[in-house]
PDB file of C-alpha atoms in Angstrom:
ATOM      1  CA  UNK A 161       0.000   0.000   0.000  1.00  0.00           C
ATOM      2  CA  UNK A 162       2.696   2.232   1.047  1.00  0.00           C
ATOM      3  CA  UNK A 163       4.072   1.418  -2.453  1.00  0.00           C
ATOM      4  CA  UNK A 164       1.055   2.714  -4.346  1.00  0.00           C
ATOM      5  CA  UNK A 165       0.387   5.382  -2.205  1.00  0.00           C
ATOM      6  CA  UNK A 166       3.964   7.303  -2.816  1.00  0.00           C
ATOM      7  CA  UNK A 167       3.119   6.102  -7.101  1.00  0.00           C
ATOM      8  CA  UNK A 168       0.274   8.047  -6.980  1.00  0.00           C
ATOM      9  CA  UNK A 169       1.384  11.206  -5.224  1.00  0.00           C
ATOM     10  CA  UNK A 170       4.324  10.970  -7.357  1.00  0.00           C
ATOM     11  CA  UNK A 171       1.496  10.800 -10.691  1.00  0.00           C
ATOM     12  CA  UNK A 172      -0.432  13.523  -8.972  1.00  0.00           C
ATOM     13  CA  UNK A 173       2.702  15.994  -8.827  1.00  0.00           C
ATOM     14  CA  UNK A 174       2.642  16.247  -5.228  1.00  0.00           C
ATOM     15  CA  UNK A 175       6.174  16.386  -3.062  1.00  0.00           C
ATOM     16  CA  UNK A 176       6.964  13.529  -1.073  1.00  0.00           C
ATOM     17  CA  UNK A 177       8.926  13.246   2.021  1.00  0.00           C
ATOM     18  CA  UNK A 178      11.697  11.867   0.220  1.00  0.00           C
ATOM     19  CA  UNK A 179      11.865  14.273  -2.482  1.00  0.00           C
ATOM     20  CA  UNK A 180      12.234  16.792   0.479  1.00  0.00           C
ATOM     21  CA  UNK A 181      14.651  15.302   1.853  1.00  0.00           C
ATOM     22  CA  UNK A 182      17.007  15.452  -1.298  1.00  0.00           C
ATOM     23  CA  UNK A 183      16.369  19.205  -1.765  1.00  0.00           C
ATOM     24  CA  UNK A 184      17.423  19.941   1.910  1.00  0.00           C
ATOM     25  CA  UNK A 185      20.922  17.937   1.431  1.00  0.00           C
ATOM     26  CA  UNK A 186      21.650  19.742  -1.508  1.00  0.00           C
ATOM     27  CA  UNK A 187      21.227  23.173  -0.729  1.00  0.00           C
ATOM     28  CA  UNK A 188      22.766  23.608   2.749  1.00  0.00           C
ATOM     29  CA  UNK A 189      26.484  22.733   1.458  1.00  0.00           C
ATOM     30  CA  UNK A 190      25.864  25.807  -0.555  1.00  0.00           C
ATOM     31  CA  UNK A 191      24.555  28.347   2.217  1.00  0.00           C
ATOM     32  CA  UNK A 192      27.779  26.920   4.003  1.00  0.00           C
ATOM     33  CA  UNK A 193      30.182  28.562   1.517  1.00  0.00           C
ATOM     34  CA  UNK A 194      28.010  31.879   1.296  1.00  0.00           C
ATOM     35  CA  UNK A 195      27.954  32.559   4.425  1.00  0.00           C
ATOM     36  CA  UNK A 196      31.732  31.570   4.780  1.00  0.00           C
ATOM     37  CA  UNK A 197      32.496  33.863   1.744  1.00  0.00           C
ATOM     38  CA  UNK A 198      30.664  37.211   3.584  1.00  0.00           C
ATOM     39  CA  UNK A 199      32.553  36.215   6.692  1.00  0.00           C
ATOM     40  CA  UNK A 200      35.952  36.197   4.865  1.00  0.00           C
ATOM     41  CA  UNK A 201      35.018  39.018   3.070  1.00  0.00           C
ATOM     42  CA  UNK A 202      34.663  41.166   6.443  1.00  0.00           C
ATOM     43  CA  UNK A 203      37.753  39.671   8.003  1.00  0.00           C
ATOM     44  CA  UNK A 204      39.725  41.220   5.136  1.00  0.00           C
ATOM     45  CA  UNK A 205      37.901  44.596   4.917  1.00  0.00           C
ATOM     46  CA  UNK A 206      38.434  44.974   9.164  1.00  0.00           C
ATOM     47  CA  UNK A 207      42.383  43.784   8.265  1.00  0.00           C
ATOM     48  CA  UNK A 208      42.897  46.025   5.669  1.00  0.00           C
ATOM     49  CA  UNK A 209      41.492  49.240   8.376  1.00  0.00           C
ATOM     50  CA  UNK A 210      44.639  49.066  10.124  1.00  0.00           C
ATOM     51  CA  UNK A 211      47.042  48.561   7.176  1.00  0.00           C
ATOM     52  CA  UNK A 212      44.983  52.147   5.864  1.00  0.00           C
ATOM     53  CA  UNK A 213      46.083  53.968   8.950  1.00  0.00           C
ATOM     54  CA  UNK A 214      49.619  52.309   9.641  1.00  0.00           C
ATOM     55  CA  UNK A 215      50.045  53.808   5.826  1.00  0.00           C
ATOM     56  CA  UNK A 216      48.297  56.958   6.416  1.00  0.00           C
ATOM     57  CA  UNK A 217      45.815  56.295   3.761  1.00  0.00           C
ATOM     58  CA  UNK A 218      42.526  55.827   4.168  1.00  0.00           C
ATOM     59  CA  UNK A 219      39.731  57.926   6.448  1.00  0.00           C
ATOM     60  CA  UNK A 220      41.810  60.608   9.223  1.00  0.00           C
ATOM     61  CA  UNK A 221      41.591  59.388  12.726  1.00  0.00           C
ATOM     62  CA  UNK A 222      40.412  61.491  15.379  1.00  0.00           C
ATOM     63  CA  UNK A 223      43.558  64.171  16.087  1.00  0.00           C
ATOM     64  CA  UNK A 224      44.547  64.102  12.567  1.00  0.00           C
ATOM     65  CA  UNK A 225      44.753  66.078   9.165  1.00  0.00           C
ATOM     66  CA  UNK A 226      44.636  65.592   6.004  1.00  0.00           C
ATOM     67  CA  UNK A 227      48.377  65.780   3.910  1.00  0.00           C
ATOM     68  CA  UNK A 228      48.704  69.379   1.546  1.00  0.00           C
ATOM     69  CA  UNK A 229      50.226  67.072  -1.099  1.00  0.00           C
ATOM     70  CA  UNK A 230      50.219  63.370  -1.885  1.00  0.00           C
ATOM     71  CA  UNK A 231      47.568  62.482  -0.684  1.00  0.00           C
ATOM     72  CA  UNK A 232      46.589  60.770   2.771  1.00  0.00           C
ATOM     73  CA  UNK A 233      46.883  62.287   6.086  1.00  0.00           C
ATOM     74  CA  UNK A 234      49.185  62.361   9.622  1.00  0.00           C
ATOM     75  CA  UNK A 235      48.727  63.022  13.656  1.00  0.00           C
ATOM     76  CA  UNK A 236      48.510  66.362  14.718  1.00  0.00           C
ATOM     77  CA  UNK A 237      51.107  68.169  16.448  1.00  0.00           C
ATOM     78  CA  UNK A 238      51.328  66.338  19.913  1.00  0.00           C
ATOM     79  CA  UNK A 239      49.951  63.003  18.664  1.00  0.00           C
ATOM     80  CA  UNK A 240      51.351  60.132  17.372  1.00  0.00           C
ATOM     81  CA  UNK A 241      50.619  56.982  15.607  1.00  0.00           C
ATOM     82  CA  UNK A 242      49.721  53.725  17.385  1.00  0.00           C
ATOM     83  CA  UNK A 243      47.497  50.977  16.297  1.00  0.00           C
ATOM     84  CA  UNK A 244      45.967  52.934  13.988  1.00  0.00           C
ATOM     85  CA  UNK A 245      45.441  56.063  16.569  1.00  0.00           C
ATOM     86  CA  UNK A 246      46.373  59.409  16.978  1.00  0.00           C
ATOM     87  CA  UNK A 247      47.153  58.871  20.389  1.00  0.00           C
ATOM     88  CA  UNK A 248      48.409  61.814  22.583  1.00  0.00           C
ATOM     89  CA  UNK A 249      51.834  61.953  23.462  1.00  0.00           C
ATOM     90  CA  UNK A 250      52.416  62.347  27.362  1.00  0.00           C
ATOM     91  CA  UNK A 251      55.027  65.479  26.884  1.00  0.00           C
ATOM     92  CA  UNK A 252      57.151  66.025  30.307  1.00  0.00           C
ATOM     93  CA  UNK A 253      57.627  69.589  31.831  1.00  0.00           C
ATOM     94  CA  UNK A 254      59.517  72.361  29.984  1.00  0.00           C
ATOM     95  CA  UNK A 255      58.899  69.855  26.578  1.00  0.00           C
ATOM     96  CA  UNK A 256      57.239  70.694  23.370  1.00  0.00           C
ATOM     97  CA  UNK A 257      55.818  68.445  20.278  1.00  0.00           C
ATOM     98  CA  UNK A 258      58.492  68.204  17.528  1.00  0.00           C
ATOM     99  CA  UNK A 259      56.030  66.739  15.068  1.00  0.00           C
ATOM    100  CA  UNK A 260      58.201  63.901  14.196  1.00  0.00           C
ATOM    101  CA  UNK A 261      57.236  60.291  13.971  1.00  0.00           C
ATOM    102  CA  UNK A 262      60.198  59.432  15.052  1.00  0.00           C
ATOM    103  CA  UNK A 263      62.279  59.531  18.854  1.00  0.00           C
ATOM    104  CA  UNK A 264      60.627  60.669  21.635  1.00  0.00           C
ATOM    105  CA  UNK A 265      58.872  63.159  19.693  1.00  0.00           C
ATOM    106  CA  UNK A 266      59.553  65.716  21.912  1.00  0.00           C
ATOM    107  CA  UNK A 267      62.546  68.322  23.118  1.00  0.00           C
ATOM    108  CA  UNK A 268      63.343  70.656  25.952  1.00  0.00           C
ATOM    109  CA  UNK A 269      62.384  73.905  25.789  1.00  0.00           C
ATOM    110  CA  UNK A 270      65.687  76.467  25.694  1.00  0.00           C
ATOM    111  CA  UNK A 271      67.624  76.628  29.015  1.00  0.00           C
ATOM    112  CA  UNK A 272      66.572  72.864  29.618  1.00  0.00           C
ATOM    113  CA  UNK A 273      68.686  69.278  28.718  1.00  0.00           C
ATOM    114  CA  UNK A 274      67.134  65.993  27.986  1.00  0.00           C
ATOM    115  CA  UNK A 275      67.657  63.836  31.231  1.00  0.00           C
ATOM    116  CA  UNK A 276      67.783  59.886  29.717  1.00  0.00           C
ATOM    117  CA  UNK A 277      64.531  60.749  27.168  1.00  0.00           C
ATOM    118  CA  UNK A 278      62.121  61.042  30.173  1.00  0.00           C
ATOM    119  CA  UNK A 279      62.334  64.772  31.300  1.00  0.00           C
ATOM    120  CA  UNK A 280      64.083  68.145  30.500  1.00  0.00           C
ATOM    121  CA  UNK A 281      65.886  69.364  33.109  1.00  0.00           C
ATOM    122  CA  UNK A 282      67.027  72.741  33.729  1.00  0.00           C
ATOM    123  CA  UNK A 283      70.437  73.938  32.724  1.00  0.00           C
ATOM    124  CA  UNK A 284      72.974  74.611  35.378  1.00  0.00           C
ATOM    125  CA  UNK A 285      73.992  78.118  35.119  1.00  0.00           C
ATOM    126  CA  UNK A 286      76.973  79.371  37.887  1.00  0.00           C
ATOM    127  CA  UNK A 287      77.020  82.909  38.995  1.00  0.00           C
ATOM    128  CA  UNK A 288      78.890  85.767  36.819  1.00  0.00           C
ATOM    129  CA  UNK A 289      77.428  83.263  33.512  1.00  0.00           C
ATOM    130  CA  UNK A 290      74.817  83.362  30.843  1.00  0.00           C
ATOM    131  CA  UNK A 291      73.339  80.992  28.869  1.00  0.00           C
ATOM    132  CA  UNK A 292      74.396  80.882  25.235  1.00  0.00           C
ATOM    133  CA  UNK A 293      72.137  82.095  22.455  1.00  0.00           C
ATOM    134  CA  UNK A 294      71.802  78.430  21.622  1.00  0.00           C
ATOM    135  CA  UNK A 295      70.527  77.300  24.722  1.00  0.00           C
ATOM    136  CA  UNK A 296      72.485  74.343  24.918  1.00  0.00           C
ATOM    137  CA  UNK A 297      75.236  75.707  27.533  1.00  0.00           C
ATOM    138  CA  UNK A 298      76.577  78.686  29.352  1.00  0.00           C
ATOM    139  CA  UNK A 299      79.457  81.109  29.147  1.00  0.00           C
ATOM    140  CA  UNK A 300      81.010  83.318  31.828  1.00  0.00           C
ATOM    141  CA  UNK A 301      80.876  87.108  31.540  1.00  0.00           C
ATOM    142  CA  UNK A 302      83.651  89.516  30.772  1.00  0.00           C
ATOM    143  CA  UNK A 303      86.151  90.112  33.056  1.00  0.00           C
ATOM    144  CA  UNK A 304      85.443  86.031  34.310  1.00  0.00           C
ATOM    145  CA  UNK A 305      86.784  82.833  33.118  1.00  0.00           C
ATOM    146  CA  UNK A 306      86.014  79.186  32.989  1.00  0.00           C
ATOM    147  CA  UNK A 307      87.755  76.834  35.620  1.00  0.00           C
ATOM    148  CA  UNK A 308      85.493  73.471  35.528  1.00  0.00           C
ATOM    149  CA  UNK A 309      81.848  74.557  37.013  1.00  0.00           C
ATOM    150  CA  UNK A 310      82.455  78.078  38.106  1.00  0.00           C
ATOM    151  CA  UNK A 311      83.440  81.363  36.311  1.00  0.00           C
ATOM    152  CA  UNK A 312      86.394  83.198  38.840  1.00  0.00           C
ATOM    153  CA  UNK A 313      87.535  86.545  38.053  1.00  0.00           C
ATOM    154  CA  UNK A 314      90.490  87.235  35.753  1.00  0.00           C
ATOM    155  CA  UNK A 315      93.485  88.670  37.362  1.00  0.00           C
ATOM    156  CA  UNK A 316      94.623  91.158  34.898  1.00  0.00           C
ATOM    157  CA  UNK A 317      98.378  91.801  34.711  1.00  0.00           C
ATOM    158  CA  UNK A 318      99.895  95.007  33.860  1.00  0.00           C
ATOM    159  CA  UNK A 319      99.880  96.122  30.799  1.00  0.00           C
ATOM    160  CA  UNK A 320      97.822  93.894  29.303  1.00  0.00           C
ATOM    161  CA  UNK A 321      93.888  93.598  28.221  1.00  0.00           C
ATOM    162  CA  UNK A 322      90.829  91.145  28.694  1.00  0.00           C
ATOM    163  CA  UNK A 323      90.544  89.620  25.429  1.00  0.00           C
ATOM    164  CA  UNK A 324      86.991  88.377  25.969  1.00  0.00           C
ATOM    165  CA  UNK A 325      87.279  84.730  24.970  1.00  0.00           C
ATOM    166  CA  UNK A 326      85.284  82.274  27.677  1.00  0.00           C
ATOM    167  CA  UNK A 327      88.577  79.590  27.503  1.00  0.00           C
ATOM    168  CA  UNK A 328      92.389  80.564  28.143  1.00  0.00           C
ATOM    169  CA  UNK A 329      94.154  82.908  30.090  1.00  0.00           C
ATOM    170  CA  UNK A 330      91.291  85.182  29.606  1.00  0.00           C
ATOM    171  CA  UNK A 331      93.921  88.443  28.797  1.00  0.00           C
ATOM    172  CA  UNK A 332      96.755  89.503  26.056  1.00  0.00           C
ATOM    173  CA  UNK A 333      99.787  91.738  26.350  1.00  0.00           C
ATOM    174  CA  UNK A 334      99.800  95.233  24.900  1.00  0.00           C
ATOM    175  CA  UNK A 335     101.460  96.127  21.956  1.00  0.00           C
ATOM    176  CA  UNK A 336     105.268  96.228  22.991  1.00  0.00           C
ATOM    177  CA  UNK A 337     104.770  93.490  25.679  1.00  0.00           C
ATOM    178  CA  UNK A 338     104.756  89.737  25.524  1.00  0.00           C
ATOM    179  CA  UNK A 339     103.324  87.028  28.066  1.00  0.00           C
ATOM    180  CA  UNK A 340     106.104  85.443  30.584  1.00  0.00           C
ATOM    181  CA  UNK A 341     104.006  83.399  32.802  1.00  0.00           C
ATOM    182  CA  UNK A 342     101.601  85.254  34.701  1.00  0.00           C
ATOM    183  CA  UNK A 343     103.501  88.822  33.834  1.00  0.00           C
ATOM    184  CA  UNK A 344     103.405  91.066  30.764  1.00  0.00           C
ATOM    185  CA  UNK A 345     107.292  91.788  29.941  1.00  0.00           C
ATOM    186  CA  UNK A 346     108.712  94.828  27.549  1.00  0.00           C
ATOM    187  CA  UNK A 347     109.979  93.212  23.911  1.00  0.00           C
ATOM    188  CA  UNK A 348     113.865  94.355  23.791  1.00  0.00           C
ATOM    189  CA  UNK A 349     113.426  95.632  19.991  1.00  0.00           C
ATOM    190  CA  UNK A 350     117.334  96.387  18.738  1.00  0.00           C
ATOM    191  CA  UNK A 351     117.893  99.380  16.735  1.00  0.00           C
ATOM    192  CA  UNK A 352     116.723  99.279  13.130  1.00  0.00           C
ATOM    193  CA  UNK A 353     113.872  96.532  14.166  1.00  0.00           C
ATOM    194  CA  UNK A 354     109.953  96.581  14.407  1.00  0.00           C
ATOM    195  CA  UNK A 355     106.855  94.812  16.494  1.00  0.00           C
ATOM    196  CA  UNK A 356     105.974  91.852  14.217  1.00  0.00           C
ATOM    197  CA  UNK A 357     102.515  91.567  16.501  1.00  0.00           C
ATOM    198  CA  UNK A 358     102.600  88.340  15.484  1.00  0.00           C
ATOM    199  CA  UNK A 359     101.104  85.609  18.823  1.00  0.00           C
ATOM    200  CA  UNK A 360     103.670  83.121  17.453  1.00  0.00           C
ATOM    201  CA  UNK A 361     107.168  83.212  16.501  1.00  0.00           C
ATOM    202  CA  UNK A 362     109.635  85.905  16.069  1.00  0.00           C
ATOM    203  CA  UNK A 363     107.815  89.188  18.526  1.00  0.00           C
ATOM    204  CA  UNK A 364     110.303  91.509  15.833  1.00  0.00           C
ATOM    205  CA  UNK A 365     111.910  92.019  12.653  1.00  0.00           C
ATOM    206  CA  UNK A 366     114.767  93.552  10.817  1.00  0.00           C
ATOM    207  CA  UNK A 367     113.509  96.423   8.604  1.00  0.00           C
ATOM    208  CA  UNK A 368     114.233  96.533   5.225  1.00  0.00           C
ATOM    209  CA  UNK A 369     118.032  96.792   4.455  1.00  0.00           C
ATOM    210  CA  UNK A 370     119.345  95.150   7.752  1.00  0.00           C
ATOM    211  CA  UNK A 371     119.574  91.428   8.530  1.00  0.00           C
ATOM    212  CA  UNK A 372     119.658  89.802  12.096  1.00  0.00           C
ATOM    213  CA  UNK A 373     122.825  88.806  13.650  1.00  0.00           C
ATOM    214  CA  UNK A 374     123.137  87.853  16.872  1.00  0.00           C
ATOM    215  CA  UNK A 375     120.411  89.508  18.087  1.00  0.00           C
ATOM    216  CA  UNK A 376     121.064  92.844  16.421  1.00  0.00           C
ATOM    217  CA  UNK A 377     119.947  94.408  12.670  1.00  0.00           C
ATOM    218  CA  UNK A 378     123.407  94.853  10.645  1.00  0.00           C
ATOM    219  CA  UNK A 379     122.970  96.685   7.636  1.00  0.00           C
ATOM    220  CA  UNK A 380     122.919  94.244   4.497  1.00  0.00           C
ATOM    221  CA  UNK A 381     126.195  94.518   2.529  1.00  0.00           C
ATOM    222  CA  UNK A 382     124.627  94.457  -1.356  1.00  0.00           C
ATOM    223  CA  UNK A 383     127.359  94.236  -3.873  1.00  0.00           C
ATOM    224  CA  UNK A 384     126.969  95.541  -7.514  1.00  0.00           C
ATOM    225  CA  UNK A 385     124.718  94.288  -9.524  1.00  0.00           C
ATOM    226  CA  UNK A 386     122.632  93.287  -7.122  1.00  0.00           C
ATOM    227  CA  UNK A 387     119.154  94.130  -5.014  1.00  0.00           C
ATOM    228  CA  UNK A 388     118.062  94.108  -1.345  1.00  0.00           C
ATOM    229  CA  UNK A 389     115.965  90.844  -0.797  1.00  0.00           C
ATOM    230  CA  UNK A 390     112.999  90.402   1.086  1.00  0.00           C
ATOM    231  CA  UNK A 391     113.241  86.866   1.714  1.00  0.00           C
ATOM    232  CA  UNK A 392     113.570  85.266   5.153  1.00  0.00           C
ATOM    233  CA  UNK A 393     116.333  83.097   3.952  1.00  0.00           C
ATOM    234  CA  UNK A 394     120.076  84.169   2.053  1.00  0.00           C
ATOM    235  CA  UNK A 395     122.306  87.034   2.235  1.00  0.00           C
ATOM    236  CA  UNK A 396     119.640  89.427   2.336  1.00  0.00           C
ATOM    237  CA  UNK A 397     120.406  90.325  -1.360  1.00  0.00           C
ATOM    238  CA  UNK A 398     119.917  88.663  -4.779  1.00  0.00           C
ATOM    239  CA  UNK A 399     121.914  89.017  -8.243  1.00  0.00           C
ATOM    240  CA  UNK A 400     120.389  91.365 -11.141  1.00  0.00           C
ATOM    241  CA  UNK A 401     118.939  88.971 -14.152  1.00  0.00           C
ATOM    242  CA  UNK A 402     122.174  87.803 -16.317  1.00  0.00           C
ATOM    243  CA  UNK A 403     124.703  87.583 -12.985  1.00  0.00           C
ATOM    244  CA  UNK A 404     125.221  84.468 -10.374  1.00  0.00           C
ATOM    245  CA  UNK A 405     126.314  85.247  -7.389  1.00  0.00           C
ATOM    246  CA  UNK A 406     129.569  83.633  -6.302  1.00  0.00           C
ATOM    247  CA  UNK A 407     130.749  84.192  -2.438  1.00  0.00           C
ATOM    248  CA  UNK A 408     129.717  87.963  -1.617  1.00  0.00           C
ATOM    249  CA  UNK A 409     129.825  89.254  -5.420  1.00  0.00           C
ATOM    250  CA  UNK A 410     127.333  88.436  -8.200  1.00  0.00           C
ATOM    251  CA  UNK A 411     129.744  87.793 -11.713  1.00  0.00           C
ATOM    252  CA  UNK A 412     128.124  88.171 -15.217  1.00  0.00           C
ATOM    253  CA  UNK A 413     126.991  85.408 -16.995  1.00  0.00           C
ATOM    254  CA  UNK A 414     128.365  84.090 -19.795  1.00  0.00           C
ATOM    255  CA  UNK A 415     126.325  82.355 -22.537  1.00  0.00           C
ATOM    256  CA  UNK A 416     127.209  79.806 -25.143  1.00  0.00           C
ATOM    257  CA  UNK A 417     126.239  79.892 -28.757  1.00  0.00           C
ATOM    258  CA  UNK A 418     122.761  77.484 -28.552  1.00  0.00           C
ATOM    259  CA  UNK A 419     121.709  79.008 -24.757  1.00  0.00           C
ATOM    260  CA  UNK A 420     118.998  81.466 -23.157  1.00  0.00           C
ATOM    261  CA  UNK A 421     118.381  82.510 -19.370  1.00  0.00           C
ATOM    262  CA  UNK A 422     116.835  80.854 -17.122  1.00  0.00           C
ATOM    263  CA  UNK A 423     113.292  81.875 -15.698  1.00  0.00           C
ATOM    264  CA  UNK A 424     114.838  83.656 -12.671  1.00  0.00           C
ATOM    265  CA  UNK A 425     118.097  85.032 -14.670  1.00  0.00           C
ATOM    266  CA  UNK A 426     120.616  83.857 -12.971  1.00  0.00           C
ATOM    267  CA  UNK A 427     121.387  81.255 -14.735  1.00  0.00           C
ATOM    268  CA  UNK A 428     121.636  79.721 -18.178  1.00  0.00           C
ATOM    269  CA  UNK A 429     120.008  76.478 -20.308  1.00  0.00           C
ATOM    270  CA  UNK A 430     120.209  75.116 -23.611  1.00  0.00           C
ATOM    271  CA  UNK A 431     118.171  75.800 -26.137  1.00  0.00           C
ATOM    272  CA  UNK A 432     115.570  73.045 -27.020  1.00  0.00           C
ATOM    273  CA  UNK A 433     116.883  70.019 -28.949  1.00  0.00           C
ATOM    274  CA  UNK A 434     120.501  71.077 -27.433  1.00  0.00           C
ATOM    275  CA  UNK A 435     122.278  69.341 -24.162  1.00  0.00           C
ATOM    276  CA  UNK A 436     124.749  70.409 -22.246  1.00  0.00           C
ATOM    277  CA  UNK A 437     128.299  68.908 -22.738  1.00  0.00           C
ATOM    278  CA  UNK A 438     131.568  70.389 -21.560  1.00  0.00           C
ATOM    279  CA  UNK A 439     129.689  73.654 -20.444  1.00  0.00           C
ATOM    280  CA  UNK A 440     128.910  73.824 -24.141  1.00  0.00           C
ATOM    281  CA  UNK A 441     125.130  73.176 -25.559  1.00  0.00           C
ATOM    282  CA  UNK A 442     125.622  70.706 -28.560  1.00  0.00           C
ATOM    283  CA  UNK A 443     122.877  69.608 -30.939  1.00  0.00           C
ATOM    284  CA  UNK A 444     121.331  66.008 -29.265  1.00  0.00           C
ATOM    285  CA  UNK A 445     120.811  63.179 -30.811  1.00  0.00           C
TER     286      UNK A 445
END
C-alpha cells in the first residue's frame, strides 16, 4: 500500500517526504560557503582598516589632518601613531611636540637638557654666567673665566687687556709686551727693528736693508749688480737677471752659442733640442 500510495502522489505531482529530503541535502552545502564567503570578506575589509592607517591612507583618525600634497593624512602636532590612533603623546615639563614620527617626539624647551629621554631638566647656570644664544650651555661674563663649574675673576696683569674669549688665560699683552708666565714683559726691539705683533714666533723684525745677527739688525752689505731681498732666507740680497752670485759678489753670466736665461736670470740652459756637454750646448741626438 505504502508502495502505491507514494506512485500516486508521485502521478499527482505532489512532493513527497523523500523528495524533500534530497532538496534539503543539496542546498545547505551551498549556504555553508556563502555565508563563509561574507565572513571572509569582512575579516579582510576589518584587516585592511589598520594597514589604511599604519600607511596613512585611508579615512583621518580622530587628532589628525589631512596631507597638503600626496595624498593621505598624519597626527597632529602632539599626537602620534599607534594601532591605527592618533594617540596623545604624554610630553614632560619644559617639553614641546616636535612633530616627528620618530624619537621621543619631543625636546626641551631652551635653558633645559634631555635627562635619559624622560624629562628636560634645567640647565645649570653658575654665577657671573649666561646661557648661550643656543641654549644648549653657558658662558662666563667679561672680566670672568672658565675653571670646571664656576666662572672666577680674571686677574689682569699690567699692561695687558681682557681679550673676551670664555677659555684661556682670559687676557693679552699690549702692543710692545709679551706674556712670561703670569707677567706682561717689555719686547727688547734692537735698533733698526719693528713689532711683528705676530702671537707666534719671532715678537720683531729687521727692517728693510738690515739682517739679524746675533740679536742685532746689521745693515745688508749688497754688492753691484745686485738688489736688497725680502726673503727670510740668504744674504739678504739677490743678483740682477744675467749675474750668479759667487761668495759675496754676483759675476756676469756668460752664454754659449745654442743658450737662453733661465726663468729667474741667474742662470743659463740650452736651447731646445741642445744638451749640455763640456759647459757647451751641442745639438742632441
Amino acid at each position: 500500500m505504502a508502495s502505491d500510495e507514494s506512485n500516486e502522489q508521485a502521478a499527482n505531482g505532489k512532493k513527497g517526504p523523500a523528495m524533500t529530503l534530497i532538496k534539503t541535502d543539496c542546498w545547505m552545502p551551498l549556504a555553508k560557503l556563502a555565508s563563509s564567503a561574507l565572513l571572509l570578506t569582512a575579516i579582510v575589509m576589518v584587516s585592511a582598516l589598520p594597514v589604511w592607517a599604519q600607511d596613512g591612507t585611508g579615512p583621518p583618525p580622530e587628532n589628525a589632518h589631512e596631507r597638503t600634497y600626496n595624498g593621505g593624512w598624519d597626527c597632529d602636532i602632539g599626537f602620534r601613531l599607534t594601532d591605527g590612533l592618533c594617540v596623545q603623546l604624554d610630553l614632560p615639563a619644559n617639553s614641546y611636540a616636535t612633530g616627528r614620527s620618530y624619537g621621543t617626539g619631543w625636546a626641551c624647551r631652551r635653558g633645559f637638557e634631555e635627562v635619559e629621554a624622560k624629562a628636560c631638566a634645567a640647565i645649570f647656570v653658575p654665577e657671573n654666567a649666561f646661557l648661550r644664544s643656543s641654549g644648549f650651555d653657558w658662558q662666563c661674563e667679561r672680566g670672568y673665566r672658565e675653571d670646571q663649574d664656576m666662572c672666577v675673576t680674571i686677574e689682569l696683569p699690567d699692561h695687558a687687556y681682557l681679550t673676551g674669549e670664555p677659555s684661556g688665560s682670559g687676557w693679552a699683552c699690549n702692543r710692545g709686551f709679551m706674556a712670561e708666565a703670569d707677567r706682561c714683559i717689555p719686547i727688547a726691539v734692537p735698533a733698526n727693528g719693528y713689532l711683528t705683533n705676530s702671537e707666534y714666533g719671532a715678537a720683531w723684525a729687521c727692517e728693510r736693508g738690515f739682517g739679524e745677527i746675533d740679536g742685532r739688525c746689521d745693515a745688508v752689505a749688497v754688492p753691484a749688480n745686485a738688489f736688497l731681498d725680502n726673503r727670510s732666507y740668504g744674504p739678504g740680497w739677490r743678483c740682477e737677471r744675467g749675474y750668479e752670485a759667487e761668495g759675496n759678489a754676483c759675476i756676469e753670466l756668460e752664454l754659449p752659442t745654442n743658450a737662453h736665461l733661465d726663468r729667474d736670470g741667474n742662470a743659463w740652459r740650452c736651447d731646445r733640442g741642445f744638451r749640455v756637454t763640456d759647459g757647451r750646448c751641442i745639438l742632441g741626438r
